[in-house]
Tab-separated table of C-alpha atoms in Angstrom:
chain	number	residue	atom	x	y	z
I	1	UNK	CA	0.000	0.000	0.000
I	2	UNK	CA	1.352	3.388	-1.046
I	3	UNK	CA	0.981	6.194	1.522
I	4	UNK	CA	0.532	9.797	0.378
I	5	UNK	CA	0.587	12.811	2.685
I	6	UNK	CA	-1.784	15.765	2.468
I	7	UNK	CA	-0.866	18.705	0.217
I	8	UNK	CA	-1.591	22.389	0.819
I	9	UNK	CA	-2.926	24.515	-2.057
I	10	UNK	CA	0.081	26.858	-2.029
I	11	UNK	CA	2.330	23.895	-2.904
I	12	UNK	CA	0.613	23.257	-6.236
I	13	UNK	CA	1.706	26.256	-8.388
I	14	UNK	CA	5.365	25.202	-8.367
I	15	UNK	CA	4.764	21.515	-9.103
I	16	UNK	CA	5.875	19.900	-12.341
I	17	UNK	CA	3.559	17.598	-14.269
I	18	UNK	CA	5.262	14.535	-12.779
I	19	UNK	CA	4.975	15.918	-9.248
I	20	UNK	CA	1.270	16.692	-9.712
I	21	UNK	CA	0.627	13.184	-10.989
I	22	UNK	CA	2.549	11.551	-8.158
I	23	UNK	CA	0.577	13.484	-5.513
I	24	UNK	CA	-2.953	13.389	-6.905
I	25	UNK	CA	-3.258	10.645	-9.554
I	26	UNK	CA	-3.367	6.905	-8.849
I	27	UNK	CA	-2.312	5.391	-12.174
I	28	UNK	CA	-1.663	1.660	-11.677
I	29	UNK	CA	-4.450	0.375	-9.453
I	30	UNK	CA	-5.471	-2.561	-11.662
I	31	UNK	CA	-2.682	-5.082	-12.116
I	32	UNK	CA	-3.704	-8.685	-12.947
I	33	UNK	CA	-3.387	-10.964	-9.961
I	34	UNK	CA	-2.896	-8.139	-7.439
I	35	UNK	CA	-4.664	-5.831	-5.014
I	36	UNK	CA	-3.122	-2.348	-5.038
I	37	UNK	CA	-3.993	0.329	-2.479
I	38	UNK	CA	-3.250	4.036	-2.031
I	39	UNK	CA	-3.685	5.560	1.437
I	40	UNK	CA	-4.198	9.323	1.372
I	41	UNK	CA	-3.896	11.486	4.468
I	42	UNK	CA	-6.647	13.615	2.913
I	43	UNK	CA	-9.434	12.447	5.268
I	44	UNK	CA	-7.525	9.122	5.517
I	45	UNK	CA	-9.303	7.770	2.461
I	46	UNK	CA	-8.001	4.604	0.785
I	47	UNK	CA	-8.553	3.782	-2.882
I	48	UNK	CA	-7.515	0.603	-4.615
I	49	UNK	CA	-8.034	-1.958	-7.315
I	50	UNK	CA	-8.486	-5.728	-7.159
I	51	UNK	CA	-7.914	-7.626	-10.418
I	52	UNK	CA	-8.258	-11.314	-9.477
I	53	UNK	CA	-7.715	-12.969	-12.866
I	54	UNK	CA	-7.819	-16.768	-12.527
I	55	UNK	CA	-7.366	-16.930	-8.758
I	56	UNK	CA	-9.286	-15.245	-5.909
I	57	UNK	CA	-7.610	-12.392	-4.034
I	58	UNK	CA	-7.913	-11.734	-0.300
I	59	UNK	CA	-8.117	-8.161	0.972
I	60	UNK	CA	-4.866	-7.646	2.922
I	61	UNK	CA	-4.339	-5.628	6.078
I	62	UNK	CA	-1.246	-3.479	5.442
I	63	UNK	CA	1.055	-2.744	8.377
I	64	UNK	CA	0.381	0.992	8.032
I	65	UNK	CA	-3.186	0.468	9.313
I	66	UNK	CA	-1.965	-0.979	12.628
I	67	UNK	CA	-5.067	-3.169	12.708
I	68	UNK	CA	-5.826	-6.854	13.116
I	69	UNK	CA	-7.839	-6.848	9.879
I	70	UNK	CA	-8.567	-4.243	7.194
I	71	UNK	CA	-12.105	-3.366	8.312
I	72	UNK	CA	-11.427	-3.326	12.042
I	73	UNK	CA	-11.921	0.477	12.062
I	74	UNK	CA	-12.975	1.060	8.459
I	75	UNK	CA	-15.808	0.624	5.976
I	76	UNK	CA	-15.525	-0.277	2.298
I	77	UNK	CA	-17.285	0.500	-0.969
I	78	UNK	CA	-16.717	-1.824	-3.953
I	79	UNK	CA	-17.718	-1.174	-7.571
I	80	UNK	CA	-17.186	-3.832	-10.233
I	81	UNK	CA	-15.767	-2.262	-13.411
I	82	UNK	CA	-15.286	-5.513	-15.313
I	83	UNK	CA	-17.087	-8.732	-16.156
I	84	UNK	CA	-19.385	-10.282	-13.505
I	85	UNK	CA	-17.530	-11.287	-10.368
I	86	UNK	CA	-18.035	-12.232	-6.734
I	87	UNK	CA	-17.089	-10.529	-3.476
I	88	UNK	CA	-17.081	-12.892	-0.497
I	89	UNK	CA	-17.528	-11.315	2.948
I	90	UNK	CA	-17.045	-13.570	5.977
I	91	UNK	CA	-18.028	-16.601	3.925
I	92	UNK	CA	-21.096	-15.075	2.227
I	93	UNK	CA	-20.892	-14.604	-1.557
I	94	UNK	CA	-22.147	-11.406	-3.191
I	95	UNK	CA	-22.265	-11.550	-7.025
I	96	UNK	CA	-21.556	-8.206	-8.679
I	97	UNK	CA	-22.261	-7.308	-12.283
I	98	UNK	CA	-20.701	-4.418	-14.185
I	99	UNK	CA	-21.212	-1.046	-12.450
I	100	UNK	CA	-22.825	-2.751	-9.441
I	101	UNK	CA	-21.867	-1.789	-5.896
I	102	UNK	CA	-21.271	-3.570	-2.595
I	103	UNK	CA	-20.986	-1.811	0.745
I	104	UNK	CA	-19.036	-3.725	3.409
I	105	UNK	CA	-19.372	-2.484	6.966
I	106	UNK	CA	-16.869	-2.093	9.770
I	107	UNK	CA	-16.144	-5.339	11.597
I	108	UNK	CA	-16.208	-7.615	8.549
I	109	UNK	CA	-13.086	-9.728	8.914
I	110	UNK	CA	-12.517	-11.662	5.676
I	111	UNK	CA	-13.085	-10.112	2.224
I	112	UNK	CA	-12.053	-11.784	-1.032
I	113	UNK	CA	-12.574	-11.103	-4.733
I	114	UNK	CA	-13.122	-13.478	-7.671
I	115	UNK	CA	-13.480	-12.592	-11.360
I	116	UNK	CA	-14.358	-9.025	-12.341
I	117	UNK	CA	-12.233	-5.915	-11.748
I	118	UNK	CA	-13.102	-4.258	-8.465
I	119	UNK	CA	-12.566	-0.634	-7.502
I	120	UNK	CA	-12.206	-0.169	-3.745
I	121	UNK	CA	-12.827	2.930	-1.605
I	122	UNK	CA	-12.449	2.860	2.174
I	123	UNK	CA	-12.923	5.481	4.897
I	124	UNK	CA	-12.557	5.329	8.685
I	125	UNK	CA	-15.702	4.190	10.530
I	126	UNK	CA	-16.994	4.375	14.095
I	127	UNK	CA	-19.872	1.876	13.863
I	128	UNK	CA	-20.842	-1.204	11.891
I	129	UNK	CA	-23.487	-1.214	9.145
I	130	UNK	CA	-24.881	-4.212	7.211
I	131	UNK	CA	-23.224	-5.403	4.028
I	132	UNK	CA	-25.526	-4.373	1.144
I	133	UNK	CA	-25.397	-4.998	-2.611
I	134	UNK	CA	-27.023	-2.677	-5.178
I	135	UNK	CA	-27.248	-2.433	-8.965
I	136	UNK	CA	-28.065	0.556	-11.148
I	137	UNK	CA	-31.851	-0.075	-10.881
I	138	UNK	CA	-31.519	0.144	-7.072
I	139	UNK	CA	-29.634	3.441	-7.100
I	140	UNK	CA	-31.178	6.903	-6.903
I	141	UNK	CA	-30.732	8.285	-10.458
I	142	UNK	CA	-30.372	12.012	-11.151
I	143	UNK	CA	-30.314	13.247	-14.764
I	144	UNK	CA	-28.284	16.442	-15.194
I	145	UNK	CA	-26.848	18.562	-17.988
I	146	UNK	CA	-27.837	18.727	-21.629
I	147	UNK	CA	-26.715	17.676	-25.086
I	148	UNK	CA	-26.130	21.343	-25.925
I	149	UNK	CA	-23.768	21.701	-22.975
I	150	UNK	CA	-21.936	18.440	-23.792
I	151	UNK	CA	-22.722	17.208	-20.267
I	152	UNK	CA	-25.851	15.054	-20.545
I	153	UNK	CA	-25.282	12.542	-17.752
I	154	UNK	CA	-26.976	10.325	-15.191
I	155	UNK	CA	-25.747	10.218	-11.599
I	156	UNK	CA	-26.472	6.976	-9.755
I	157	UNK	CA	-26.252	7.359	-5.976
I	158	UNK	CA	-25.393	4.141	-4.165
I	159	UNK	CA	-24.025	4.918	-0.708
I	160	UNK	CA	-25.553	8.092	0.726
I	161	UNK	CA	-27.831	9.375	3.464
I	162	UNK	CA	-31.017	8.147	1.738
I	163	UNK	CA	-29.521	4.994	0.201
I	164	UNK	CA	-27.097	2.385	1.495
I	165	UNK	CA	-26.221	3.432	5.025
I	166	UNK	CA	-22.623	4.074	6.085
I	167	UNK	CA	-20.652	6.007	8.683
I	168	UNK	CA	-19.129	8.606	6.358
I	169	UNK	CA	-18.564	7.043	2.941
I	170	UNK	CA	-20.623	8.486	0.062
I	171	UNK	CA	-20.319	6.812	-3.349
I	172	UNK	CA	-21.964	6.613	-6.747
I	173	UNK	CA	-21.448	6.211	-10.488
I	174	UNK	CA	-21.932	8.833	-13.198
I	175	UNK	CA	-22.485	7.773	-16.819
I	176	UNK	CA	-22.199	10.297	-19.666
I	177	UNK	CA	-24.354	9.966	-22.770
I	178	UNK	CA	-22.763	9.628	-26.238
I	179	UNK	CA	-21.730	13.059	-27.470
I	180	UNK	CA	-21.300	14.394	-23.925
I	181	UNK	CA	-17.795	14.829	-22.524
I	182	UNK	CA	-17.948	17.394	-19.667
I	183	UNK	CA	-18.525	16.233	-16.100
I	184	UNK	CA	-19.414	18.325	-13.032
I	185	UNK	CA	-19.683	21.677	-14.772
I	186	UNK	CA	-20.206	24.188	-13.241
I	187	UNK	CA	-17.766	22.716	-10.760
I	188	UNK	CA	-17.470	22.986	-6.994
I	189	UNK	CA	-15.291	22.285	-3.987
I	190	UNK	CA	-16.037	20.404	-0.749
I	191	UNK	CA	-14.564	22.230	2.258
I	192	UNK	CA	-15.594	19.418	4.598
I	193	UNK	CA	-14.791	16.349	2.480
I	194	UNK	CA	-12.251	14.745	0.191
I	195	UNK	CA	-13.554	13.413	-3.135
I	196	UNK	CA	-12.007	10.889	-5.512
I	197	UNK	CA	-12.922	10.342	-9.174
I	198	UNK	CA	-12.111	6.981	-10.777
I	199	UNK	CA	-12.556	7.217	-14.542
I	200	UNK	CA	-13.529	4.089	-16.481
I	201	UNK	CA	-14.992	3.008	-19.834
I	202	UNK	CA	-12.312	5.238	-21.370
I	203	UNK	CA	-11.050	3.625	-24.621
I	204	UNK	CA	-7.276	3.039	-24.960
I	205	UNK	CA	-6.918	5.887	-27.457
I	206	UNK	CA	-9.024	8.332	-25.385
I	207	UNK	CA	-8.235	10.461	-22.339
I	208	UNK	CA	-9.972	12.731	-19.821
I	209	UNK	CA	-8.493	16.162	-19.067
I	210	UNK	CA	-9.193	16.525	-15.343
I	211	UNK	CA	-9.080	20.020	-13.822
I	212	UNK	CA	-7.892	20.431	-10.232
I	213	UNK	CA	-6.522	23.110	-7.916
I	214	UNK	CA	-8.027	26.284	-6.549
I	215	UNK	CA	-10.822	27.651	-8.765
I	216	UNK	CA	-8.784	30.759	-9.621
I	217	UNK	CA	-5.552	28.836	-10.308
I	218	UNK	CA	-6.394	25.498	-11.925
I	219	UNK	CA	-4.050	22.784	-13.154
I	220	UNK	CA	-4.794	19.717	-15.258
I	221	UNK	CA	-4.088	15.994	-15.214
I	222	UNK	CA	-4.368	13.796	-18.313
I	223	UNK	CA	-6.186	10.671	-17.113
I	224	UNK	CA	-6.519	7.252	-18.756
I	225	UNK	CA	-8.903	4.357	-18.145
I	226	UNK	CA	-9.216	3.110	-14.543
I	227	UNK	CA	-7.119	5.867	-13.043
I	228	UNK	CA	-8.202	7.835	-9.969
I	229	UNK	CA	-7.758	11.492	-9.010
I	230	UNK	CA	-7.673	12.441	-5.308
I	231	UNK	CA	-9.257	15.874	-4.775
I	232	UNK	CA	-8.518	17.612	-1.442
I	233	UNK	CA	-11.288	19.787	0.048
I	234	UNK	CA	-9.785	22.963	-1.442
I	235	UNK	CA	-9.618	21.619	-5.001
I	236	UNK	CA	-12.137	21.689	-7.827
I	237	UNK	CA	-12.743	18.404	-9.621
I	238	UNK	CA	-14.162	18.335	-13.120
I	239	UNK	CA	-13.060	17.157	-16.529
I	240	UNK	CA	-13.533	16.898	-20.276
I	241	UNK	CA	-13.036	13.713	-22.236
I	242	UNK	CA	-12.111	13.111	-25.844
I	243	UNK	CA	-15.325	11.040	-25.903
I	244	UNK	CA	-17.990	9.976	-23.394
I	245	UNK	CA	-17.027	7.792	-20.416
I	246	UNK	CA	-18.121	6.936	-16.867
I	247	UNK	CA	-16.638	7.534	-13.433
I	248	UNK	CA	-17.038	6.472	-9.823
I	249	UNK	CA	-17.186	9.372	-7.365
I	250	UNK	CA	-16.592	8.792	-3.692
I	251	UNK	CA	-16.346	11.125	-0.705
I	252	UNK	CA	-15.365	10.930	2.934
I	253	UNK	CA	-15.140	13.562	5.634
I	254	UNK	CA	-17.266	15.728	7.890
I	255	UNK	CA	-20.759	14.720	6.712
I	256	UNK	CA	-22.816	12.806	4.156
I	257	UNK	CA	-24.894	15.686	2.766
I	258	UNK	CA	-24.686	15.237	-1.008
I	259	UNK	CA	-25.326	18.947	-1.666
I	260	UNK	CA	-22.754	20.264	0.848
I	261	UNK	CA	-20.526	22.009	-1.685
I	262	UNK	CA	-19.218	25.431	-2.662
I	263	UNK	CA	-20.363	26.146	-6.208
I	264	UNK	CA	-17.943	27.845	-8.597
I	265	UNK	CA	-19.343	29.896	-11.475
I	266	UNK	CA	-17.748	29.098	-14.837
I	267	UNK	CA	-16.749	32.754	-15.243
I	268	UNK	CA	-14.783	32.644	-11.971
I	269	UNK	CA	-12.458	29.858	-13.071
I	270	UNK	CA	-8.946	30.589	-14.246
């Protein structure tokens, strides 16, 4: 598990492209036969990828957690980005299709993955909640944007205050319609939470230009398929693709209010 420390906004202007990518972009989460994790000191959120291949993979408990097992003091959100697979939690199997979600509560001791390609997001927890599976039909869909604005998209809320219950984790999937490439515009910041975008369904010859940084001093990251951007509370998070795509958004921090955000007018961005 890679550990990354928090970054202040005044550190960003002098960073090179490589430095920006090393601090905010998780590039190699999905390696066949491995589970890879990135621990960020931004709200102590962990993101990772599990690519089981032919053999099941067990969720490890890295030494940096100083825990007996991974979910001793944490909760976990799982989204399957690949072919149908299975997540086994304390001996109980939970089949997951593409874009389906599984919430695993604090106190679950043994978690393993078979088939599929699983994106993992974990936040600290103070209480246990039931393990719950959900597919797109179970999520709360919100249609936003327009074809004219190149941002016609559907937001599927999985883990949130009115959906799957958690301690602090909030998670969902956004799917852009063909011909739409902008996400989250106008953009916003979250002063009380860290948010992570994991882009997927991005073809090999396509990319997403992700904007980050303070609204009046933005920087960009060029993002490929199944790569994640960690957005601190002070940073905007939005992007434009060379074609339509999907992404998993996940938040952890002070509260679970989906609309707790500071909106940024397009004309204010620089």
